[in-house]
Amino acid sequence: SPLNNLGTIAKERGDLDVAQSRYDSALVIQIRIAPNSLSVASSLSNIGNVAKDRGDLGLAQDRFQQAMAIRMRLAPDSLEVANSHVALGVVAMNRGDLVLAQSRFDSALAIQERIAPSSLAVAQTLNLLGGVARLRGDMALAQARFEAALKIQQRLAKDSLGTAQSLDDIGAVAW
C-alpha cells in the first residue's frame, strides 16, 4: 500500500516515528478492509521491524508472530513464512537465544532452498546461520556458512554490500 511504502521510505531515512505512523495507519485500513490478509501480515512485519530497530524486542516478537500466524494460514509454504522465521530468528539472536535463532533460521533456509534455491534470501539466511555458529564458538561451521553465502552473492550481486559483509565475516572467523 502507499502508506506502507511511505513508511518504508521514512524507515530507510531513519525516521522511525514517521515510519511507525505510516505503518499503523496502513494496518488500521487493512484490518477494516481485509482482516487477516497477507497485507495485514506485511504491515505487522513492518511494525515489528520498527520495534526491533528501537530495541523493543517484545513488541517486535509479538508483531512478527502475528504476521507469521496469518502467513501460515494463507500461504504456509511461502517465502513470506520464511521471512517471518528470519525476523523471529533475529529477535531470538538479539536476545541471546542462539538455540531458538538457529531453529528459526534453519526453518527459513529449508523453505528458501525449496522455493528459491541459490537466491539472495538463501545467502542472507546462511550469513545469519554463520553468525549463530560464530557466537557459539564453532568457527569452522561459521566459515562454511559465510563461504556458502559469499558464493551465492558473488554470482548474483558481486559488488553488493552483502558480498562485502560476507567477506568481512569470513575474515573475522579466519582471524
mmCIF file with all atom_site columns, C-alpha atoms in Angstrom:
data_model
loop_
_atom_site.group_PDB
_atom_site.id
_atom_site.type_symbol
_atom_site.label_atom_id
_atom_site.label_alt_id
_atom_site.label_comp_id
_atom_site.label_asym_id
_atom_site.label_entity_id
_atom_site.label_seq_id
_atom_site.pdbx_PDB_ins_code
_atom_site.Cartn_x
_atom_site.Cartn_y
_atom_site.Cartn_z
_atom_site.occupancy
_atom_site.B_iso_or_equiv
_atom_site.pdbx_formal_charge
_atom_site.auth_seq_id
_atom_site.auth_comp_id
_atom_site.auth_asym_id
_atom_site.auth_atom_id
_atom_site.pdbx_PDB_model_num
ATOM 1   C CA . SER A 1 1   ? 0.000   0.000   0.000  1.00 0.00 ? 1   SER A CA 1
ATOM 2   C CA . PRO A 1 2   ? 1.123   3.590   -0.458 1.00 0.00 ? 2   PRO A CA 1
ATOM 3   C CA . LEU A 1 3   ? 1.165   4.100   3.315  1.00 0.00 ? 3   LEU A CA 1
ATOM 4   C CA . ASN A 1 4   ? 3.444   1.094   3.788  1.00 0.00 ? 4   ASN A CA 1
ATOM 5   C CA . ASN A 1 5   ? 5.691   2.399   1.013  1.00 0.00 ? 5   ASN A CA 1
ATOM 6   C CA . LEU A 1 6   ? 5.881   5.816   2.672  1.00 0.00 ? 6   LEU A CA 1
ATOM 7   C CA . GLY A 1 7   ? 6.649   4.084   5.962  1.00 0.00 ? 7   GLY A CA 1
ATOM 8   C CA . THR A 1 8   ? 9.471   2.155   4.334  1.00 0.00 ? 8   THR A CA 1
ATOM 9   C CA . ILE A 1 9   ? 10.976  5.339   2.906  1.00 0.00 ? 9   ILE A CA 1
ATOM 10  C CA . ALA A 1 10  ? 10.781  7.006   6.322  1.00 0.00 ? 10  ALA A CA 1
ATOM 11  C CA . LYS A 1 11  ? 12.387  3.952   7.971  1.00 0.00 ? 11  LYS A CA 1
ATOM 12  C CA . GLU A 1 12  ? 15.214  3.924   5.429  1.00 0.00 ? 12  GLU A CA 1
ATOM 13  C CA . ARG A 1 13  ? 15.806  7.609   6.219  1.00 0.00 ? 13  ARG A CA 1
ATOM 14  C CA . GLY A 1 14  ? 15.956  6.754   9.913  1.00 0.00 ? 14  GLY A CA 1
ATOM 15  C CA . ASP A 1 15  ? 12.701  8.496   10.836 1.00 0.00 ? 15  ASP A CA 1
ATOM 16  C CA . LEU A 1 16  ? 11.160  5.712   12.893 1.00 0.00 ? 16  LEU A CA 1
ATOM 17  C CA . ASP A 1 17  ? 8.342   7.899   14.264 1.00 0.00 ? 17  ASP A CA 1
ATOM 18  C CA . VAL A 1 18  ? 7.038   8.685   10.781 1.00 0.00 ? 18  VAL A CA 1
ATOM 19  C CA . ALA A 1 19  ? 7.556   5.078   9.689  1.00 0.00 ? 19  ALA A CA 1
ATOM 20  C CA . GLN A 1 20  ? 5.579   3.834   12.701 1.00 0.00 ? 20  GLN A CA 1
ATOM 21  C CA . SER A 1 21  ? 2.775   6.298   11.994 1.00 0.00 ? 21  SER A CA 1
ATOM 22  C CA . ARG A 1 22  ? 2.523   5.268   8.328  1.00 0.00 ? 22  ARG A CA 1
ATOM 23  C CA . TYR A 1 23  ? 2.602   1.552   9.136  1.00 0.00 ? 23  TYR A CA 1
ATOM 24  C CA . ASP A 1 24  ? -0.013  1.966   11.885 1.00 0.00 ? 24  ASP A CA 1
ATOM 25  C CA . SER A 1 25  ? -2.296  3.888   9.519  1.00 0.00 ? 25  SER A CA 1
ATOM 26  C CA . ALA A 1 26  ? -1.899  1.238   6.831  1.00 0.00 ? 26  ALA A CA 1
ATOM 27  C CA . LEU A 1 27  ? -2.705  -1.507  9.341  1.00 0.00 ? 27  LEU A CA 1
ATOM 28  C CA . VAL A 1 28  ? -5.915  0.182   10.504 1.00 0.00 ? 28  VAL A CA 1
ATOM 29  C CA . ILE A 1 29  ? -7.162  0.472   6.916  1.00 0.00 ? 29  ILE A CA 1
ATOM 30  C CA . GLN A 1 30  ? -6.117  -3.072  6.000  1.00 0.00 ? 30  GLN A CA 1
ATOM 31  C CA . ILE A 1 31  ? -7.815  -4.579  9.050  1.00 0.00 ? 31  ILE A CA 1
ATOM 32  C CA . ARG A 1 32  ? -11.015 -2.713  8.165  1.00 0.00 ? 32  ARG A CA 1
ATOM 33  C CA . ILE A 1 33  ? -10.939 -3.813  4.516  1.00 0.00 ? 33  ILE A CA 1
ATOM 34  C CA . ALA A 1 34  ? -9.357  -7.286  4.657  1.00 0.00 ? 34  ALA A CA 1
ATOM 35  C CA . PRO A 1 35  ? -8.677  -8.580  8.176  1.00 0.00 ? 35  PRO A CA 1
ATOM 36  C CA . ASN A 1 36  ? -6.273  -11.498 8.401  1.00 0.00 ? 36  ASN A CA 1
ATOM 37  C CA . SER A 1 37  ? -4.926  -10.861 4.896  1.00 0.00 ? 37  SER A CA 1
ATOM 38  C CA . LEU A 1 38  ? -1.348  -11.039 3.695  1.00 0.00 ? 38  LEU A CA 1
ATOM 39  C CA . SER A 1 39  ? -1.419  -7.235  3.554  1.00 0.00 ? 39  SER A CA 1
ATOM 40  C CA . VAL A 1 40  ? -2.153  -7.164  7.283  1.00 0.00 ? 40  VAL A CA 1
ATOM 41  C CA . ALA A 1 41  ? 0.735   -9.583  7.832  1.00 0.00 ? 41  ALA A CA 1
ATOM 42  C CA . SER A 1 42  ? 3.050   -7.301  5.856  1.00 0.00 ? 42  SER A CA 1
ATOM 43  C CA . SER A 1 43  ? 2.078   -4.270  7.924  1.00 0.00 ? 43  SER A CA 1
ATOM 44  C CA . LEU A 1 44  ? 2.536   -6.234  11.151 1.00 0.00 ? 44  LEU A CA 1
ATOM 45  C CA . SER A 1 45  ? 6.022   -7.227  9.997  1.00 0.00 ? 45  SER A CA 1
ATOM 46  C CA . ASN A 1 46  ? 6.835   -3.625  9.151  1.00 0.00 ? 46  ASN A CA 1
ATOM 47  C CA . ILE A 1 47  ? 5.728   -2.534  12.632 1.00 0.00 ? 47  ILE A CA 1
ATOM 48  C CA . GLY A 1 48  ? 7.812   -5.364  14.090 1.00 0.00 ? 48  GLY A CA 1
ATOM 49  C CA . ASN A 1 49  ? 10.873  -4.123  12.214 1.00 0.00 ? 49  ASN A CA 1
ATOM 50  C CA . VAL A 1 50  ? 10.446  -0.609  13.610 1.00 0.00 ? 50  VAL A CA 1
ATOM 51  C CA . ALA A 1 51  ? 10.059  -2.044  17.117 1.00 0.00 ? 51  ALA A CA 1
ATOM 52  C CA . LYS A 1 52  ? 13.214  -4.152  16.605 1.00 0.00 ? 52  LYS A CA 1
ATOM 53  C CA . ASP A 1 53  ? 15.136  -1.109  15.408 1.00 0.00 ? 53  ASP A CA 1
ATOM 54  C CA . ARG A 1 54  ? 14.004  0.739   18.540 1.00 0.00 ? 54  ARG A CA 1
ATOM 55  C CA . GLY A 1 55  ? 15.155  -2.150  20.728 1.00 0.00 ? 55  GLY A CA 1
ATOM 56  C CA . ASP A 1 56  ? 11.630  -3.171  21.770 1.00 0.00 ? 56  ASP A CA 1
ATOM 57  C CA . LEU A 1 57  ? 12.163  -6.873  21.168 1.00 0.00 ? 57  LEU A CA 1
ATOM 58  C CA . GLY A 1 58  ? 8.959   -7.863  22.976 1.00 0.00 ? 58  GLY A CA 1
ATOM 59  C CA . LEU A 1 59  ? 6.767   -5.809  20.658 1.00 0.00 ? 59  LEU A CA 1
ATOM 60  C CA . ALA A 1 60  ? 8.813   -6.892  17.646 1.00 0.00 ? 60  ALA A CA 1
ATOM 61  C CA . GLN A 1 61  ? 8.347   -10.551 18.548 1.00 0.00 ? 61  GLN A CA 1
ATOM 62  C CA . ASP A 1 62  ? 4.595   -10.081 19.086 1.00 0.00 ? 62  ASP A CA 1
ATOM 63  C CA . ARG A 1 63  ? 4.111   -8.409  15.706 1.00 0.00 ? 63  ARG A CA 1
ATOM 64  C CA . PHE A 1 64  ? 6.304   -10.950 13.890 1.00 0.00 ? 64  PHE A CA 1
ATOM 65  C CA . GLN A 1 65  ? 4.356   -13.813 15.498 1.00 0.00 ? 65  GLN A CA 1
ATOM 66  C CA . GLN A 1 66  ? 1.034   -12.244 14.474 1.00 0.00 ? 66  GLN A CA 1
ATOM 67  C CA . ALA A 1 67  ? 2.303   -11.894 10.911 1.00 0.00 ? 67  ALA A CA 1
ATOM 68  C CA . MET A 1 68  ? 3.569   -15.491 10.941 1.00 0.00 ? 68  MET A CA 1
ATOM 69  C CA . ALA A 1 69  ? 0.186   -16.817 12.107 1.00 0.00 ? 69  ALA A CA 1
ATOM 70  C CA . ILE A 1 70  ? -1.592  -15.109 9.206  1.00 0.00 ? 70  ILE A CA 1
ATOM 71  C CA . ARG A 1 71  ? 1.014   -16.256 6.695  1.00 0.00 ? 71  ARG A CA 1
ATOM 72  C CA . MET A 1 72  ? 0.876   -19.834 7.958  1.00 0.00 ? 72  MET A CA 1
ATOM 73  C CA . ARG A 1 73  ? -2.904  -19.861 7.455  1.00 0.00 ? 73  ARG A CA 1
ATOM 74  C CA . LEU A 1 74  ? -2.878  -18.281 3.990  1.00 0.00 ? 74  LEU A CA 1
ATOM 75  C CA . ALA A 1 75  ? 0.462   -19.269 2.439  1.00 0.00 ? 75  ALA A CA 1
ATOM 76  C CA . PRO A 1 76  ? 2.112   -21.931 4.617  1.00 0.00 ? 76  PRO A CA 1
ATOM 77  C CA . ASP A 1 77  ? 4.939   -22.866 2.258  1.00 0.00 ? 77  ASP A CA 1
ATOM 78  C CA . SER A 1 78  ? 5.964   -19.424 1.061  1.00 0.00 ? 78  SER A CA 1
ATOM 79  C CA . LEU A 1 79  ? 8.896   -17.061 1.170  1.00 0.00 ? 79  LEU A CA 1
ATOM 80  C CA . GLU A 1 80  ? 6.750   -14.830 3.385  1.00 0.00 ? 80  GLU A CA 1
ATOM 81  C CA . VAL A 1 81  ? 6.722   -17.575 6.035  1.00 0.00 ? 81  VAL A CA 1
ATOM 82  C CA . ALA A 1 82  ? 10.490  -17.892 5.612  1.00 0.00 ? 82  ALA A CA 1
ATOM 83  C CA . ASN A 1 83  ? 10.773  -14.114 6.137  1.00 0.00 ? 83  ASN A CA 1
ATOM 84  C CA . SER A 1 84  ? 8.781   -14.462 9.366  1.00 0.00 ? 84  SER A CA 1
ATOM 85  C CA . HIS A 1 85  ? 11.146  -17.190 10.551 1.00 0.00 ? 85  HIS A CA 1
ATOM 86  C CA . VAL A 1 86  ? 14.115  -14.928 9.780  1.00 0.00 ? 86  VAL A CA 1
ATOM 87  C CA . ALA A 1 87  ? 12.570  -11.974 11.628 1.00 0.00 ? 87  ALA A CA 1
ATOM 88  C CA . LEU A 1 88  ? 11.805  -14.112 14.688 1.00 0.00 ? 88  LEU A CA 1
ATOM 89  C CA . GLY A 1 89  ? 15.289  -15.617 14.493 1.00 0.00 ? 89  GLY A CA 1
ATOM 90  C CA . VAL A 1 90  ? 16.884  -12.177 14.537 1.00 0.00 ? 90  VAL A CA 1
ATOM 91  C CA . VAL A 1 91  ? 14.849  -11.270 17.629 1.00 0.00 ? 91  VAL A CA 1
ATOM 92  C CA . ALA A 1 92  ? 15.953  -14.517 19.305 1.00 0.00 ? 92  ALA A CA 1
ATOM 93  C CA . MET A 1 93  ? 19.566  -13.833 18.338 1.00 0.00 ? 93  MET A CA 1
ATOM 94  C CA . ASN A 1 94  ? 19.357  -10.296 19.746 1.00 0.00 ? 94  ASN A CA 1
ATOM 95  C CA . ARG A 1 95  ? 18.038  -11.783 22.989 1.00 0.00 ? 95  ARG A CA 1
ATOM 96  C CA . GLY A 1 96  ? 20.917  -14.258 23.105 1.00 0.00 ? 96  GLY A CA 1
ATOM 97  C CA . ASP A 1 97  ? 18.724  -17.319 22.497 1.00 0.00 ? 97  ASP A CA 1
ATOM 98  C CA . LEU A 1 98  ? 21.002  -18.967 19.950 1.00 0.00 ? 98  LEU A CA 1
ATOM 99  C CA . VAL A 1 99  ? 19.141  -22.295 20.008 1.00 0.00 ? 99  VAL A CA 1
ATOM 100 C CA . LEU A 1 100 ? 15.876  -20.640 19.004 1.00 0.00 ? 100 LEU A CA 1
ATOM 101 C CA . ALA A 1 101 ? 17.631  -18.390 16.481 1.00 0.00 ? 101 ALA A CA 1
ATOM 102 C CA . GLN A 1 102 ? 19.267  -21.429 14.863 1.00 0.00 ? 102 GLN A CA 1
ATOM 103 C CA . SER A 1 103 ? 15.932  -23.236 14.700 1.00 0.00 ? 103 SER A CA 1
ATOM 104 C CA . ARG A 1 104 ? 14.189  -20.255 13.083 1.00 0.00 ? 104 ARG A CA 1
ATOM 105 C CA . PHE A 1 105 ? 16.977  -19.731 10.554 1.00 0.00 ? 105 PHE A CA 1
ATOM 106 C CA . ASP A 1 106 ? 17.060  -23.461 9.731  1.00 0.00 ? 106 ASP A CA 1
ATOM 107 C CA . SER A 1 107 ? 13.292  -23.379 9.099  1.00 0.00 ? 107 SER A CA 1
ATOM 108 C CA . ALA A 1 108 ? 13.655  -20.337 6.867  1.00 0.00 ? 108 ALA A CA 1
ATOM 109 C CA . LEU A 1 109 ? 16.523  -21.906 4.945  1.00 0.00 ? 109 LEU A CA 1
ATOM 110 C CA . ALA A 1 110 ? 14.562  -25.104 4.300  1.00 0.00 ? 110 ALA A CA 1
ATOM 111 C CA . ILE A 1 111 ? 11.717  -23.117 2.734  1.00 0.00 ? 111 ILE A CA 1
ATOM 112 C CA . GLN A 1 112 ? 14.055  -20.824 0.785  1.00 0.00 ? 112 GLN A CA 1
ATOM 113 C CA . GLU A 1 113 ? 16.091  -23.692 -0.628 1.00 0.00 ? 113 GLU A CA 1
ATOM 114 C CA . ARG A 1 114 ? 12.910  -25.439 -1.753 1.00 0.00 ? 114 ARG A CA 1
ATOM 115 C CA . ILE A 1 115 ? 11.286  -22.370 -3.350 1.00 0.00 ? 115 ILE A CA 1
ATOM 116 C CA . ALA A 1 116 ? 14.219  -20.148 -4.344 1.00 0.00 ? 116 ALA A CA 1
ATOM 117 C CA . PRO A 1 117 ? 17.459  -22.137 -4.219 1.00 0.00 ? 117 PRO A CA 1
ATOM 118 C CA . SER A 1 118 ? 20.694  -20.175 -4.541 1.00 0.00 ? 118 SER A CA 1
ATOM 119 C CA . SER A 1 119 ? 18.853  -16.866 -4.084 1.00 0.00 ? 119 SER A CA 1
ATOM 120 C CA . LEU A 1 120 ? 19.987  -13.818 -2.175 1.00 0.00 ? 120 LEU A CA 1
ATOM 121 C CA . ALA A 1 121 ? 17.450  -14.789 0.511  1.00 0.00 ? 121 ALA A CA 1
ATOM 122 C CA . VAL A 1 122 ? 19.333  -18.069 0.955  1.00 0.00 ? 122 VAL A CA 1
ATOM 123 C CA . ALA A 1 123 ? 22.610  -16.140 1.175  1.00 0.00 ? 123 ALA A CA 1
ATOM 124 C CA . GLN A 1 124 ? 21.160  -13.823 3.847  1.00 0.00 ? 124 GLN A CA 1
ATOM 125 C CA . THR A 1 125 ? 19.996  -16.776 5.934  1.00 0.00 ? 125 THR A CA 1
ATOM 126 C CA . LEU A 1 126 ? 23.320  -18.557 5.527  1.00 0.00 ? 126 LEU A CA 1
ATOM 127 C CA . ASN A 1 127 ? 25.021  -15.404 6.830  1.00 0.00 ? 127 ASN A CA 1
ATOM 128 C CA . LEU A 1 128 ? 22.706  -15.374 9.835  1.00 0.00 ? 128 LEU A CA 1
ATOM 129 C CA . LEU A 1 129 ? 23.423  -19.055 10.488 1.00 0.00 ? 129 LEU A CA 1
ATOM 130 C CA . GLY A 1 130 ? 27.127  -18.274 10.235 1.00 0.00 ? 130 GLY A CA 1
ATOM 131 C CA . GLY A 1 131 ? 26.641  -15.558 12.831 1.00 0.00 ? 131 GLY A CA 1
ATOM 132 C CA . VAL A 1 132 ? 24.956  -18.024 15.190 1.00 0.00 ? 132 VAL A CA 1
ATOM 133 C CA . ALA A 1 133 ? 27.773  -20.540 14.677 1.00 0.00 ? 133 ALA A CA 1
ATOM 134 C CA . ARG A 1 134 ? 30.361  -17.825 15.369 1.00 0.00 ? 134 ARG A CA 1
ATOM 135 C CA . LEU A 1 135 ? 28.586  -16.789 18.575 1.00 0.00 ? 135 LEU A CA 1
ATOM 136 C CA . ARG A 1 136 ? 28.531  -20.447 19.638 1.00 0.00 ? 136 ARG A CA 1
ATOM 137 C CA . GLY A 1 137 ? 32.266  -20.658 19.015 1.00 0.00 ? 137 GLY A CA 1
ATOM 138 C CA . ASP A 1 138 ? 32.042  -23.054 16.050 1.00 0.00 ? 138 ASP A CA 1
ATOM 139 C CA . MET A 1 139 ? 34.360  -21.158 13.719 1.00 0.00 ? 139 MET A CA 1
ATOM 140 C CA . ALA A 1 140 ? 34.598  -23.973 11.157 1.00 0.00 ? 140 ALA A CA 1
ATOM 141 C CA . LEU A 1 141 ? 30.822  -24.062 10.699 1.00 0.00 ? 141 LEU A CA 1
ATOM 142 C CA . ALA A 1 142 ? 30.646  -20.261 10.707 1.00 0.00 ? 142 ALA A CA 1
ATOM 143 C CA . GLN A 1 143 ? 33.252  -20.079 7.955  1.00 0.00 ? 143 GLN A CA 1
ATOM 144 C CA . ALA A 1 144 ? 31.457  -22.737 5.899  1.00 0.00 ? 144 ALA A CA 1
ATOM 145 C CA . ARG A 1 145 ? 28.149  -20.826 6.174  1.00 0.00 ? 145 ARG A CA 1
ATOM 146 C CA . PHE A 1 146 ? 29.772  -17.488 5.308  1.00 0.00 ? 146 PHE A CA 1
ATOM 147 C CA . GLU A 1 147 ? 31.590  -19.003 2.314  1.00 0.00 ? 147 GLU A CA 1
ATOM 148 C CA . ALA A 1 148 ? 28.385  -20.610 1.031  1.00 0.00 ? 148 ALA A CA 1
ATOM 149 C CA . ALA A 1 149 ? 26.648  -17.227 1.298  1.00 0.00 ? 149 ALA A CA 1
ATOM 150 C CA . LEU A 1 150 ? 29.548  -15.500 -0.416 1.00 0.00 ? 150 LEU A CA 1
ATOM 151 C CA . LYS A 1 151 ? 29.453  -17.942 -3.339 1.00 0.00 ? 151 LYS A CA 1
ATOM 152 C CA . ILE A 1 152 ? 25.792  -17.071 -3.977 1.00 0.00 ? 152 ILE A CA 1
ATOM 153 C CA . GLN A 1 153 ? 26.347  -13.342 -3.528 1.00 0.00 ? 153 GLN A CA 1
ATOM 154 C CA . GLN A 1 154 ? 29.324  -13.250 -5.877 1.00 0.00 ? 154 GLN A CA 1
ATOM 155 C CA . ARG A 1 155 ? 27.251  -14.962 -8.543 1.00 0.00 ? 155 ARG A CA 1
ATOM 156 C CA . LEU A 1 156 ? 24.119  -12.817 -8.120 1.00 0.00 ? 156 LEU A CA 1
ATOM 157 C CA . ALA A 1 157 ? 25.338  -9.488  -6.719 1.00 0.00 ? 157 ALA A CA 1
ATOM 158 C CA . LYS A 1 158 ? 29.102  -9.344  -6.904 1.00 0.00 ? 158 LYS A CA 1
ATOM 159 C CA . ASP A 1 159 ? 29.539  -5.693  -5.912 1.00 0.00 ? 159 ASP A CA 1
ATOM 160 C CA . SER A 1 160 ? 26.848  -5.561  -3.212 1.00 0.00 ? 160 SER A CA 1
ATOM 161 C CA . LEU A 1 161 ? 27.030  -4.687  0.469  1.00 0.00 ? 161 LEU A CA 1
ATOM 162 C CA . GLY A 1 162 ? 26.008  -8.280  1.236  1.00 0.00 ? 162 GLY A CA 1
ATOM 163 C CA . THR A 1 163 ? 29.080  -9.576  -0.589 1.00 0.00 ? 163 THR A CA 1
ATOM 164 C CA . ALA A 1 164 ? 31.288  -7.144  1.319  1.00 0.00 ? 164 ALA A CA 1
ATOM 165 C CA . GLN A 1 165 ? 29.709  -8.238  4.602  1.00 0.00 ? 165 GLN A CA 1
ATOM 166 C CA . SER A 1 166 ? 30.308  -11.911 3.782  1.00 0.00 ? 166 SER A CA 1
ATOM 167 C CA . LEU A 1 167 ? 33.964  -11.203 3.030  1.00 0.00 ? 167 LEU A CA 1
ATOM 168 C CA . ASP A 1 168 ? 34.241  -9.330  6.327  1.00 0.00 ? 168 ASP A CA 1
ATOM 169 C CA . ASP A 1 169 ? 32.565  -12.214 8.193  1.00 0.00 ? 169 ASP A CA 1
ATOM 170 C CA . ILE A 1 170 ? 34.943  -14.763 6.666  1.00 0.00 ? 170 ILE A CA 1
ATOM 171 C CA . GLY A 1 171 ? 37.879  -12.590 7.660  1.00 0.00 ? 171 GLY A CA 1
ATOM 172 C CA . ALA A 1 172 ? 36.562  -12.352 11.226 1.00 0.00 ? 172 ALA A CA 1
ATOM 173 C CA . VAL A 1 173 ? 36.349  -16.131 11.692 1.00 0.00 ? 173 VAL A CA 1
ATOM 174 C CA . ALA A 1 174 ? 39.659  -16.742 9.954  1.00 0.00 ? 174 ALA A CA 1
ATOM 175 C CA . TRP A 1 175 ? 41.409  -14.264 12.245 1.00 0.00 ? 175 TRP A CA 1
#
